Amino acid sequence: MSQWLNEVIESASATSDFLAPFRKQALSSLEQAGWPGRRNEAWRFTPLTSLEKREVKHVQQAASAQPPSIEGLSAFELVFVDGKLATDTSQLATPEGVTIASFDQLDDTQKQAASEVFGQIKPARHIFGLVNDIASTQGIFIDVADGVQMDQVIRVANLVTQDVDAHTRILVRVGKGASAKIFEHAEGTVASMSTAFSEYAIAEKGHLEHYRFAMMTGQAKQIGGTHFQLGDESTLNSTVVGYGSELSRLDVDIIHAGEHADAKMNAVYLLAEGELFDLHSNIEHTVPNGTTEENARGIVGDRARAVFNGRIHIHRDAQNTLAELNNRNLLLSRRGIINTKPELEIYADDVKCAHGATVAEIDEEALFYLLTRGVNRSKALVMLNFGFIQELVNKMPDAAIRQWLLPKLNDRFAQMEVK
Amino acid sequence: MLKINNLHASVEDKSIIHGLEMEVKPGEVHAIMGPNGAGKSTLGYVLSGRDGYEVTEGSVELDGADLLDMEVEERAQAGLFLAFQYPVEIPGVSNMEFMKESVNAIREHQGKEPLSAAEFLKKAKAAAKQVQLPLDFLKRGVNEGFSGGEKKRNEIMQMILIEPRVAILDESDSGLDVDALQVVADGVNSQRDGERSFIVVTHYQRLLDYIKPDFVHILADGKIVKSGDASLAHEVEKSGYSFLGKKYEEAEA
């Protein structure tokens, strides 16, 4: 056990909302789980030593903060500041059939619906998921009723402005044949510790366009998860953007619970000097006829470390599955580190499954080509490396988010040195 | 304009070019023909400064400046252009961004103001039209998913935008049908202004029906073994490289 975890458990034990029975259960799992050390495979490359001795910090003085504005983005904006929901969700003019409400504003039916998602999709034993279970008193429930098509994006920003422990949760139901766009956006640089987990239940023929931008940097520690459960013929298109920080970890689970579901995920990470980012991806095909295509690409700067764990698990009954996972990495420095690990577990015999992982330095042939056109070497390197991730960013469906993101990534990249 | 004196070059310690002499004056078109393995592509790479292509002896001057002393990008900025036999695909870098960067880097070297986005777009559109590439190819990744012929046309489009002093066309005809060949040749011919020079490297005489050379050189065993006017190309077409000796007859069979 760590001092930090003990304190989290202590300060969470007083909670008594509608999720209390679930939290209690999580607490007992947590007490049995124990603190993951370096010998724990899931945390082998991501040391938690800096967190172990942390003292839990509560908000001393409420701060206000606004998420970066995104030109042309039509969105419902929800903001957590230092772990507290700063938006009065009762004031949101949501369209008919759409619920966006904080945990403390749910009616009994909504509480029931939220309970059916809480803790049901994310893996049961993820220690920080359990921490979030017991401590996430601040949360949002989003429900898009059957057949409702939401054009507007729902952006949930998670901002950290002071040294605090913040635990936030998002629970989402996308109804039958409904569609939604949800954007989880985290930013902050100050020393702090956040856990942010979200669970999405997508019903039959439902569609979710999803973004998770884990853009906390510096000393802002962030550990989170995004977990999707796909119903029959549902579709998911998700984009993950990761910056590194002192400690940054994201777990993504895509669970095919219904047949003929289609999941696409693109992830890009861009790690500046000394940063750490760990992306654990888990794709579960439990039923037949599902398709998943995932591409993760990262650029790792000087003395930075990227960890990518890509697991594909095709269960015995999941015949006719098509699953592809590709991870490509680019090292800008010999002192950067990339730990990429494929994990294929295939128990069905009629499946197509591909997994590729590469770590490369600069493509010399492409560089030579650019140079022969008179492009200066430093600029050519920027174009080549950035092109590598831009290719995925260009596939993001929302033009406004894309156009906001590209120059941000470009600036970040321009400050990274090739050594 | 371009003077190659006693050039010796090797790749991975294997000597490929030994004792090549050539002088290209403003406005001239020189064709270099030769059997496979003669060092034709190597010459283009050596002149453009590719890593791993080591010059062991000799000199190359471009407008009086020591070309071999320059970095790859400096050679391009000084006016050297190489149209690749196998252009590289670079997904994620748009053709347009790439060319704008290229043109403006060269302009900067020449002490000219960079082109504005609008000015550049206008030029790029005209160049694309000239080589019959659809406009959306400008937005696509460099050569990404282009057919062989489209890649070759893209090379010529780049040449038109860059306006080099000397352009080396490395087998720009390979893999092209007659229509595409015509487009490539028209693109090249449109750039012949009495000042700009060309070195057309080709395996076949065919391209030279479209781009009329002033001189034809036969490259074999890393040096020029025979030079002449356009009629030399026809001779090669008729009787192959047999005059070079037995060694090359098989290769050309």
XYZ file of C-alpha atoms in Angstrom:
672
model
C 0.000 0.000 0.000
C 1.043 3.542 -0.445
C 0.487 6.478 1.793
C -1.424 8.191 -0.978
C -3.838 5.292 -1.458
C -4.474 5.038 2.282
C -5.360 8.690 2.421
C -7.629 8.409 -0.614
C -9.475 5.533 1.013
C -9.799 7.433 4.281
C -11.162 10.581 2.739
C -13.569 8.718 0.461
C -15.197 6.554 3.095
C -17.719 9.216 4.134
C -19.418 9.327 0.714
C -23.080 8.375 0.682
C -24.790 9.089 -2.637
C -26.868 6.748 -4.817
C -23.705 5.020 -5.923
C -22.708 4.190 -2.338
C -23.363 0.434 -2.612
C -21.119 0.251 -5.672
C -18.466 2.367 -4.047
C -18.482 0.101 -1.024
C -17.910 -2.896 -3.245
C -15.097 -1.115 -5.043
C -13.531 -0.283 -1.720
C -13.300 -3.887 -0.703
C -11.820 -4.819 -4.088
C -9.328 -2.026 -3.681
C -8.282 -3.167 -0.232
C -7.617 -6.625 -1.630
C -5.844 -5.393 -4.737
C -2.727 -3.941 -3.207
C -0.453 -1.306 -4.648
C 1.007 -2.228 -8.057
C 4.781 -2.355 -8.021
C 7.216 -2.659 -10.878
C 6.633 -6.389 -10.973
C 3.013 -5.816 -11.906
C 2.951 -6.272 -15.678
C 0.396 -3.514 -16.255
C 2.681 -0.971 -14.565
C 6.040 -2.382 -15.463
C 7.201 0.594 -17.515
C 5.293 3.266 -15.669
C 6.721 3.771 -12.232
C 4.308 4.988 -9.584
C 6.991 5.956 -7.117
C 6.255 9.660 -7.408
C 2.653 8.989 -6.444
C 3.306 6.593 -3.572
C 4.299 9.195 -1.043
C 1.998 11.933 -2.211
C -0.180 13.598 0.398
C -3.793 13.910 -0.668
C -4.653 17.561 -1.289
C -8.134 19.038 -1.151
C -9.210 22.233 -2.816
C -8.369 25.135 -0.512
C -9.913 27.861 -2.515
C -12.179 27.254 -5.475
C -10.694 28.559 -8.681
C -12.404 29.388 -11.899
C -11.060 28.429 -15.278
C -12.290 28.205 -18.815
C -11.406 25.537 -21.297
C -9.674 26.746 -24.454
C -12.239 28.015 -26.886
C -12.484 26.207 -30.172
C -13.567 28.291 -33.106
C -16.524 26.909 -34.960
C -17.260 24.219 -32.393
C -20.915 23.934 -31.570
C -20.890 22.329 -28.157
C -22.499 21.895 -24.771
C -19.697 22.856 -22.445
C -19.178 21.176 -19.081
C -16.190 22.019 -16.960
C -14.553 20.360 -14.017
C -12.143 22.719 -12.296
C -9.767 21.076 -9.842
C -12.064 18.092 -9.702
C -15.261 20.030 -8.964
C -17.998 20.369 -11.521
C -18.210 24.100 -12.202
C -21.152 23.894 -14.593
C -24.733 23.990 -13.411
C -26.061 21.218 -15.589
C -29.676 22.171 -14.827
C -29.115 25.318 -16.898
C -28.148 23.442 -20.068
C -30.701 23.711 -22.848
C -30.422 20.127 -23.973
C -32.562 18.866 -26.817
C -35.449 16.559 -26.134
C -34.363 13.039 -25.300
C -30.945 14.138 -24.107
C -29.916 14.178 -20.478
C -26.741 15.859 -19.338
C -26.732 16.043 -15.563
C -24.365 16.000 -12.623
C -24.647 13.032 -10.283
C -26.372 15.118 -7.608
C -29.111 16.267 -9.964
C -30.370 12.934 -11.224
C -33.944 11.796 -10.667
C -34.664 8.225 -9.622
C -34.980 6.854 -13.152
C -31.747 8.524 -14.163
C -30.019 7.254 -11.028
C -31.107 3.778 -11.967
C -29.818 4.203 -15.520
C -26.506 5.626 -14.318
C -26.082 2.753 -11.855
C -26.402 0.337 -14.724
C -23.330 1.824 -16.337
C -21.195 2.673 -13.302
C -18.364 0.165 -12.962
C -19.963 -2.188 -15.452
C -17.791 -1.524 -18.486
C -14.361 -0.729 -17.178
C -12.209 -3.638 -16.055
C -12.934 -4.704 -12.492
C -9.390 -4.797 -11.232
C -7.778 -1.617 -12.472
C -6.555 -0.083 -9.266
C -7.052 3.524 -10.326
C -10.438 2.670 -11.758
C -11.322 1.434 -8.291
C -9.877 4.586 -6.755
C -12.116 6.548 -9.079
C -15.081 4.346 -8.106
C -14.751 5.261 -4.472
C -13.714 8.885 -4.863
C -15.548 10.253 -7.904
C -18.340 12.117 -6.176
C -18.110 14.598 -9.007
C -19.535 13.088 -12.133
C -21.766 13.528 -15.108
C -24.391 11.269 -16.547
C -25.205 11.640 -20.223
C -28.114 9.826 -21.782
C -29.096 10.083 -25.425
C -32.471 8.413 -25.858
C -33.254 5.876 -28.551
C -33.254 7.362 -32.033
C -32.037 10.823 -30.999
C -29.356 12.266 -33.281
C -27.214 14.846 -31.541
C -25.318 17.154 -33.835
C -23.724 19.223 -31.147
C -20.628 18.037 -29.377
C -20.722 17.569 -25.627
C -17.376 18.725 -24.352
C -16.393 17.788 -20.834
C -13.286 19.700 -19.850
C -11.128 18.652 -16.956
C -8.949 21.533 -15.829
C -6.427 21.559 -13.030
C -5.221 24.897 -11.662
C -3.796 24.015 -8.243
C -2.254 21.156 -6.319
C -5.241 18.956 -5.713
C -6.457 15.381 -5.952
C -9.287 15.293 -8.469
C -11.460 12.304 -9.272
C -14.085 12.725 -11.957
C -16.386 10.343 -13.738
C -18.479 10.321 -16.878
C -21.220 7.769 -17.525
C -22.831 7.660 -20.917
C -25.667 5.810 -22.549
C -26.188 6.096 -26.275
C -29.651 4.694 -27.055
C -30.739 2.426 -29.862
C -30.102 4.060 -33.203
C -29.026 7.252 -31.432
C -25.889 9.187 -32.133
C -23.714 11.398 -29.978
C -20.421 13.282 -30.077
C -18.512 13.456 -26.841
C -15.208 15.182 -26.264
C -13.229 14.635 -23.070
C -10.613 17.322 -22.826
C -8.073 17.544 -20.005
C -5.583 20.350 -19.547
C -3.314 21.517 -16.765
C 0.346 21.815 -15.893
C 0.566 22.303 -12.124
C 1.572 19.591 -9.666
C -1.610 17.614 -8.986
C -3.138 14.162 -9.272
C -6.224 13.437 -11.365
C -8.114 10.294 -12.105
C -10.744 10.538 -14.823
C -12.700 7.539 -15.984
C -15.530 7.319 -18.424
C -17.823 4.480 -19.389
C -19.915 4.337 -22.529
C -22.731 1.908 -23.211
C -23.670 2.144 -26.867
C -26.915 0.355 -27.660
C -27.921 -1.429 -30.840
C -27.223 0.621 -33.970
C -26.053 3.508 -31.835
C -23.183 5.697 -32.972
C -20.590 7.509 -30.909
C -18.043 9.982 -32.172
C -15.570 10.346 -29.364
C -12.491 12.368 -28.505
C -10.257 12.063 -25.537
C -7.479 14.600 -25.329
C -5.209 13.918 -22.386
C -3.271 17.151 -22.613
C -2.089 17.611 -19.068
C 1.645 18.205 -18.968
C 4.399 19.204 -16.587
C 3.798 18.010 -13.059
C 0.119 17.256 -13.558
C -0.268 13.538 -12.994
C -3.214 12.007 -14.773
C -4.459 8.460 -14.781
C -7.637 7.657 -16.586
C -9.650 5.333 -18.694
C -12.191 5.350 -21.441
C -14.231 2.202 -21.742
C -16.690 1.411 -24.487
C -19.246 -1.333 -24.703
C -20.654 -1.805 -28.182
C -24.103 -3.220 -28.836
C -25.301 -4.947 -32.007
C -24.425 -3.045 -35.174
C -23.241 -0.035 -33.231
C -20.340 2.102 -34.408
C -17.597 3.926 -32.597
C -15.117 6.432 -33.950
C -12.694 7.542 -31.278
C -9.621 9.758 -31.338
C -7.137 9.896 -28.495
C -4.525 12.611 -28.160
C -1.885 12.201 -25.503
C 0.670 14.581 -24.115
C 3.053 13.284 -21.561
C 3.624 14.603 -18.072
C 5.420 13.458 -14.959
C 2.902 10.591 -14.972
C 0.272 10.147 -17.612
C -1.582 6.930 -18.214
C -4.698 6.134 -20.196
C -6.478 2.809 -20.527
C -8.892 2.317 -23.380
C -11.155 -0.713 -23.546
C -13.325 -1.483 -26.535
C -15.696 -4.317 -25.777
C -17.708 -5.868 -28.554
C -20.740 -7.094 -26.668
C -23.061 -7.098 -29.674
C -22.509 -8.527 -33.131
C -21.600 -6.560 -36.262
C -20.302 -3.614 -34.292
C -17.570 -1.510 -35.855
C -14.932 0.327 -33.854
C -12.331 2.729 -35.170
C -9.784 4.352 -32.970
C -6.869 6.600 -33.802
C -4.429 7.685 -31.150
C -1.584 10.137 -31.420
C 0.866 11.053 -28.721
C 3.509 13.674 -28.777
C 5.931 13.598 -25.883
C 8.213 16.497 -25.144
C 11.452 16.299 -23.239
C 11.336 14.139 -20.140
C 7.621 13.321 -20.382
C 5.936 9.982 -19.830
C 2.797 8.730 -21.529
C 1.390 5.241 -21.223
C -1.477 4.063 -23.412
C -2.961 0.692 -22.641
C -5.414 -0.437 -25.259
C -7.582 -3.489 -24.881
C -9.935 -4.753 -27.557
C -12.340 -7.494 -26.531
C -14.272 -9.379 -29.154
C -16.658 -11.522 -27.150
C -19.175 -12.171 -29.938
C -18.901 -12.945 -33.677
C -18.776 -10.559 -36.632
C -17.188 -7.512 -35.041
C -14.599 -5.241 -36.639
C -11.979 -3.076 -34.979
C -9.341 -0.900 -36.544
C -6.947 0.912 -34.290
C -3.952 3.041 -35.211
C -1.693 4.560 -32.611
C 1.228 6.746 -33.525
C 3.593 8.605 -31.320
C 6.602 10.842 -31.421
C 8.941 10.658 -28.482
C 11.319 13.445 -27.648
C 14.541 13.593 -25.722
C 14.546 11.544 -22.510
C 10.807 10.993 -22.869
C 9.155 7.609 -22.589
C 6.133 6.215 -24.375
C 4.505 2.973 -23.356
C 2.006 1.303 -25.640
C 0.353 -1.946 -24.742
C -1.989 -3.208 -27.405
C -4.065 -6.187 -26.471
C -6.532 -7.924 -28.736
C -8.582 -10.638 -27.126
C -10.792 -12.684 -29.431
C -12.999 -14.988 -27.442
C -13.840 -18.539 -28.492
C -17.240 -17.653 -29.927
C -16.120 -14.521 -31.734
C -15.882 -16.057 -35.197
C -15.524 -13.867 -38.243
C -13.848 -11.095 -36.297
C -11.703 -8.565 -38.082
C -9.270 -6.798 -35.781
C -6.325 -4.666 -36.736
C -4.056 -2.799 -34.437
C -1.069 -0.842 -35.533
C 1.371 1.097 -33.413
C 4.129 3.196 -34.915
C 6.613 5.262 -33.044
C 9.224 7.751 -33.944
C 12.154 8.537 -31.707
C 13.621 12.004 -31.971
C 16.510 11.176 -29.701
C 18.556 8.171 -28.759
C 17.755 9.014 -25.191
C 14.035 8.587 -25.740
C 12.436 5.272 -24.819
C 9.528 3.403 -26.343
C 8.078 0.259 -24.844
C 5.559 -1.154 -27.231
C 4.038 -4.541 -26.629
C 1.507 -6.472 -28.649
C -0.668 -8.963 -26.834
C -2.749 -11.242 -28.977
C -5.063 -13.755 -27.439
C -7.090 -15.503 -30.074
C -9.359 -18.369 -29.186
C -11.602 -18.402 -32.268
C -10.335 -19.999 -35.473
C -12.078 -18.025 -38.205
C -10.749 -14.533 -37.642
C -8.574 -11.961 -39.317
C -6.299 -10.293 -36.892
C -3.291 -8.124 -37.538
C -0.988 -6.421 -35.131
C 2.020 -4.379 -36.004
C 4.367 -2.351 -33.873
C 7.345 -0.402 -35.090
C 9.864 1.975 -33.671
C 11.726 4.038 -36.192
C 14.066 6.885 -36.536
C 13.812 9.285 -39.438
C 12.979 7.819 -42.858
C 16.211 8.744 -44.626
C 14.805 8.244 -48.085
C 11.919 10.614 -47.482
C 14.284 13.121 -45.869
C 16.598 13.023 -48.882
C 13.627 13.586 -51.166
C 12.566 16.714 -49.296
C 16.141 18.022 -49.193
C 16.564 17.618 -52.953
C 13.770 20.158 -53.289
C 15.718 22.720 -51.337
C 13.729 22.410 -48.124
C 16.026 23.166 -45.197
C 16.975 20.171 -43.095
C 15.391 21.345 -39.857
C 12.149 22.175 -41.625
C 12.211 18.878 -43.511
C 12.520 16.983 -40.251
C 9.543 18.845 -38.823
C 7.478 18.150 -41.923
C 8.344 14.475 -41.961
C 7.817 13.792 -38.317
C 4.757 15.866 -38.013
C 3.365 14.350 -41.178
C 3.557 11.027 -39.450
C 0.924 11.981 -36.900
C -0.883 14.537 -38.999
C -2.036 11.698 -41.185
C -4.129 10.394 -38.278
C -5.250 13.796 -37.064
C -6.604 14.492 -40.536
C -8.943 11.566 -40.105
C -10.752 13.153 -37.166
C -14.334 13.674 -38.246
C -14.915 17.038 -36.552
C -13.358 19.804 -38.623
C -13.460 22.437 -35.868
C -11.646 20.243 -33.360
C -9.178 19.174 -36.004
C -8.414 22.731 -37.022
C -7.933 23.734 -33.422
C -5.711 20.764 -32.666
C -3.346 20.805 -35.627
C -1.575 24.087 -34.892
C -1.401 23.131 -31.190
C 0.388 19.916 -32.061
C 2.511 21.736 -34.575
C 3.662 24.253 -31.967
C 4.357 21.538 -29.462
C 6.323 19.640 -32.011
C 8.261 22.686 -33.186
C 9.602 23.065 -29.660
C 10.860 19.509 -29.579
C 14.422 19.055 -30.669
C 15.765 16.321 -32.830
C 18.932 15.060 -31.183
C 27.008 25.870 -66.297
C 27.552 22.318 -65.030
C 31.046 20.937 -65.325
C 31.870 17.395 -64.306
C 35.571 16.656 -64.251
C 37.060 13.207 -63.858
C 34.305 12.148 -61.446
C 34.864 8.975 -59.472
C 32.208 7.772 -57.062
C 31.485 4.678 -55.072
C 28.574 3.195 -53.165
C 29.402 1.054 -50.164
C 33.037 0.953 -51.253
C 32.086 -0.327 -54.673
C 33.329 1.979 -57.382
C 30.443 2.768 -59.734
C 31.551 5.868 -61.586
C 35.148 6.177 -62.657
C 36.373 9.101 -64.607
C 33.195 10.738 -65.891
C 33.631 13.940 -67.884
C 30.803 16.141 -69.013
C 30.031 19.773 -69.581
C 26.520 21.135 -69.863
C 26.121 24.670 -71.143
C 23.089 26.901 -70.630
C 20.055 25.790 -72.582
C 21.476 22.447 -73.603
C 19.762 19.114 -73.346
C 22.075 16.188 -72.764
C 20.804 12.654 -72.914
C 22.589 9.929 -71.032
C 21.865 6.444 -72.217
C 23.387 3.202 -71.239
C 22.769 -0.349 -70.241
C 21.528 -1.368 -66.816
C 24.161 -1.070 -64.167
C 26.150 1.530 -66.078
C 25.804 4.045 -63.254
C 23.030 6.200 -64.719
C 20.980 6.580 -61.552
C 24.116 6.769 -59.461
C 25.140 9.891 -61.326
C 21.906 11.645 -60.361
C 22.323 10.661 -56.726
C 25.966 11.680 -56.624
C 25.197 15.072 -58.115
C 22.327 15.674 -55.708
C 24.404 14.578 -52.729
C 22.709 11.469 -51.450
C 24.203 9.877 -48.329
C 26.212 6.796 -49.098
C 27.253 7.990 -52.550
C 30.825 8.949 -52.011
C 32.862 10.980 -54.424
C 36.411 9.650 -54.347
C 37.958 11.828 -57.020
C 37.160 14.646 -59.394
C 35.078 17.781 -59.186
C 31.698 19.165 -60.159
C 31.013 22.845 -60.648
C 27.635 24.482 -60.918
C 27.906 28.052 -62.189
C 31.477 28.084 -61.002
C 30.662 26.945 -57.468
C 31.896 23.671 -56.000
C 28.752 21.545 -56.046
C 30.278 18.668 -54.113
C 30.994 20.945 -51.184
C 27.301 21.746 -50.730
C 24.643 20.035 -48.622
C 21.770 18.363 -50.478
C 19.406 21.286 -49.900
C 22.077 23.820 -50.859
C 22.556 22.102 -54.200
C 18.830 22.376 -54.818
C 18.873 26.009 -53.761
C 21.777 26.612 -56.141
C 19.591 25.361 -58.966
C 20.027 21.609 -59.244
C 16.903 19.485 -59.592
C 16.601 15.714 -59.692
C 13.416 14.097 -60.960
C 13.449 10.706 -59.284
C 13.015 7.434 -61.069
C 11.077 6.209 -58.040
C 9.582 9.214 -56.251
C 9.096 8.669 -52.533
C 5.640 8.496 -50.936
C 5.349 10.682 -47.850
C 1.898 10.322 -46.309
C 0.878 13.144 -44.001
C 2.980 15.820 -45.737
C 0.774 17.520 -48.271
C 2.126 18.031 -51.748
C 1.123 21.651 -51.526
C 2.829 22.388 -48.206
C 5.914 20.601 -49.431
C 6.135 22.581 -52.653
C 5.425 25.878 -50.952
C 8.227 25.213 -48.492
C 10.510 24.201 -51.337
C 9.776 27.148 -53.597
C 10.118 29.636 -50.769
C 13.363 28.121 -49.475
C 14.820 28.493 -52.951
C 13.459 32.025 -53.307
C 14.971 32.932 -49.973
C 18.321 31.660 -51.191
C 17.937 33.865 -54.259
C 17.155 36.852 -52.083
C 13.544 37.018 -53.232
C 10.459 37.581 -51.094
C 8.520 34.422 -50.268
C 5.353 33.868 -52.247
C 2.125 34.476 -50.394
C -0.273 31.580 -49.986
C -2.495 32.982 -52.713
C 0.338 33.598 -55.174
C 1.684 30.137 -54.596
C -1.718 28.520 -54.961
C -2.169 30.183 -58.316
C 1.169 28.912 -59.581
C 0.591 25.444 -58.189
C -2.800 25.176 -59.841
C -1.350 26.201 -63.179
C 1.508 23.714 -62.865
C -0.854 20.887 -61.894
C -3.017 21.697 -64.858
C -0.037 21.705 -67.152
C 0.934 18.154 -66.214
C -2.720 17.109 -66.097
C -2.831 16.260 -62.408
C -6.226 16.851 -60.788
C -6.130 19.739 -58.301
C -6.915 17.541 -55.323
C -3.508 15.925 -55.840
C -2.051 19.121 -54.435
C -3.765 18.477 -51.132
C -2.885 14.820 -50.938
C 0.174 13.475 -49.189
C 3.313 13.681 -51.318
C 2.945 10.921 -53.922
C 0.631 9.114 -51.511
C -1.294 6.500 -53.432
C -0.270 8.039 -56.767
C 0.098 5.685 -59.728
C 3.510 5.360 -61.337
C 2.553 7.817 -64.054
C 1.081 10.293 -61.577
C 4.300 10.228 -59.577
C 6.314 11.039 -62.696
C 3.971 13.890 -63.568
C 4.236 15.143 -60.016
C 8.022 15.286 -60.422
C 7.630 17.411 -63.535
C 5.108 19.617 -61.756
C 7.663 20.192 -59.000
C 10.280 21.066 -61.587
C 7.957 23.606 -63.173
C 7.355 25.250 -59.787
C 10.979 25.161 -58.682
C 12.410 26.541 -61.946
C 15.851 24.979 -61.566
C 19.034 25.911 -63.442
C 19.785 22.285 -64.302
C 17.293 19.449 -64.146
C 18.328 15.823 -64.126
C 15.494 13.559 -65.220
C 16.207 10.050 -64.033
C 14.267 7.667 -66.256
C 11.243 9.925 -66.196
C 9.872 7.814 -69.033
C 9.976 4.432 -67.320
C 6.580 2.868 -66.825
C 4.728 5.514 -68.823
C 2.279 4.944 -71.644
C 2.466 7.139 -74.733
C -0.034 9.715 -73.473
C 1.718 10.121 -70.142
C 5.042 10.290 -71.904
C 3.712 13.132 -74.013
C 2.573 15.001 -70.889
C 5.958 14.589 -69.230
C 7.797 15.635 -72.378
C 5.539 18.660 -72.905
C 6.199 19.668 -69.312
C 9.921 19.490 -69.883
C 9.815 21.227 -73.247
C 7.771 24.078 -71.796
C 10.682 24.761 -69.465
C 13.287 24.989 -72.216
C 14.020 28.651 -72.385
C 17.540 28.737 -73.765
C 18.943 29.115 -70.256
C 17.737 26.099 -68.314
C 19.666 22.898 -68.992
C 18.578 19.294 -68.811
C 20.259 15.968 -68.327
C 17.855 13.318 -69.496
C 18.797 9.886 -68.232
C 17.013 7.142 -70.072
C 17.282 3.554 -71.040
C 15.317 3.884 -74.245
C 15.450 6.172 -77.208
C 11.663 6.650 -77.086
C 11.692 9.654 -74.735
C 14.179 11.409 -76.986
C 11.608 11.500 -79.777
C 9.705 13.874 -77.539
C 12.535 15.704 -75.838
C 15.104 16.464 -78.516
C 18.613 16.276 -77.108
C 21.515 18.372 -78.304
C 23.949 15.692 -77.208
C 23.683 12.009 -76.498
C 26.213 10.252 -74.282
C 26.568 6.560 -73.760
C 27.450 5.693 -70.187
C 29.009 2.326 -69.586
C 31.144 1.057 -66.748
C 30.908 4.358 -64.978
C 32.178 6.621 -67.702
C 31.077 8.122 -70.963
C 32.289 5.858 -73.726
C 30.714 7.559 -76.662
C 29.139 10.942 -77.376
C 27.277 12.250 -80.349
C 24.194 14.068 -81.491
C 20.615 12.776 -81.500
C 21.440 10.237 -84.187
C 23.481 8.264 -81.670
C 20.281 7.481 -79.798
C 18.746 6.040 -82.941
C 21.813 3.942 -83.487
C 21.435 2.505 -80.006
C 17.764 1.860 -80.635
C 18.596 -0.101 -83.752
C 21.584 -2.125 -82.690
C 21.497 -2.001 -78.883
C 24.647 -1.607 -76.874
C 26.464 -4.367 -78.729
C 29.212 -1.987 -79.724
C 30.158 -1.875 -76.069
C 31.262 -5.480 -76.249
C 29.911 -8.841 -75.304
C 29.339 -7.982 -71.655
C 26.274 -5.858 -72.435
C 24.665 -7.872 -75.174
C 23.036 -10.257 -72.754
C 21.718 -7.527 -70.519
C 19.994 -5.936 -73.458
C 18.559 -9.112 -74.921
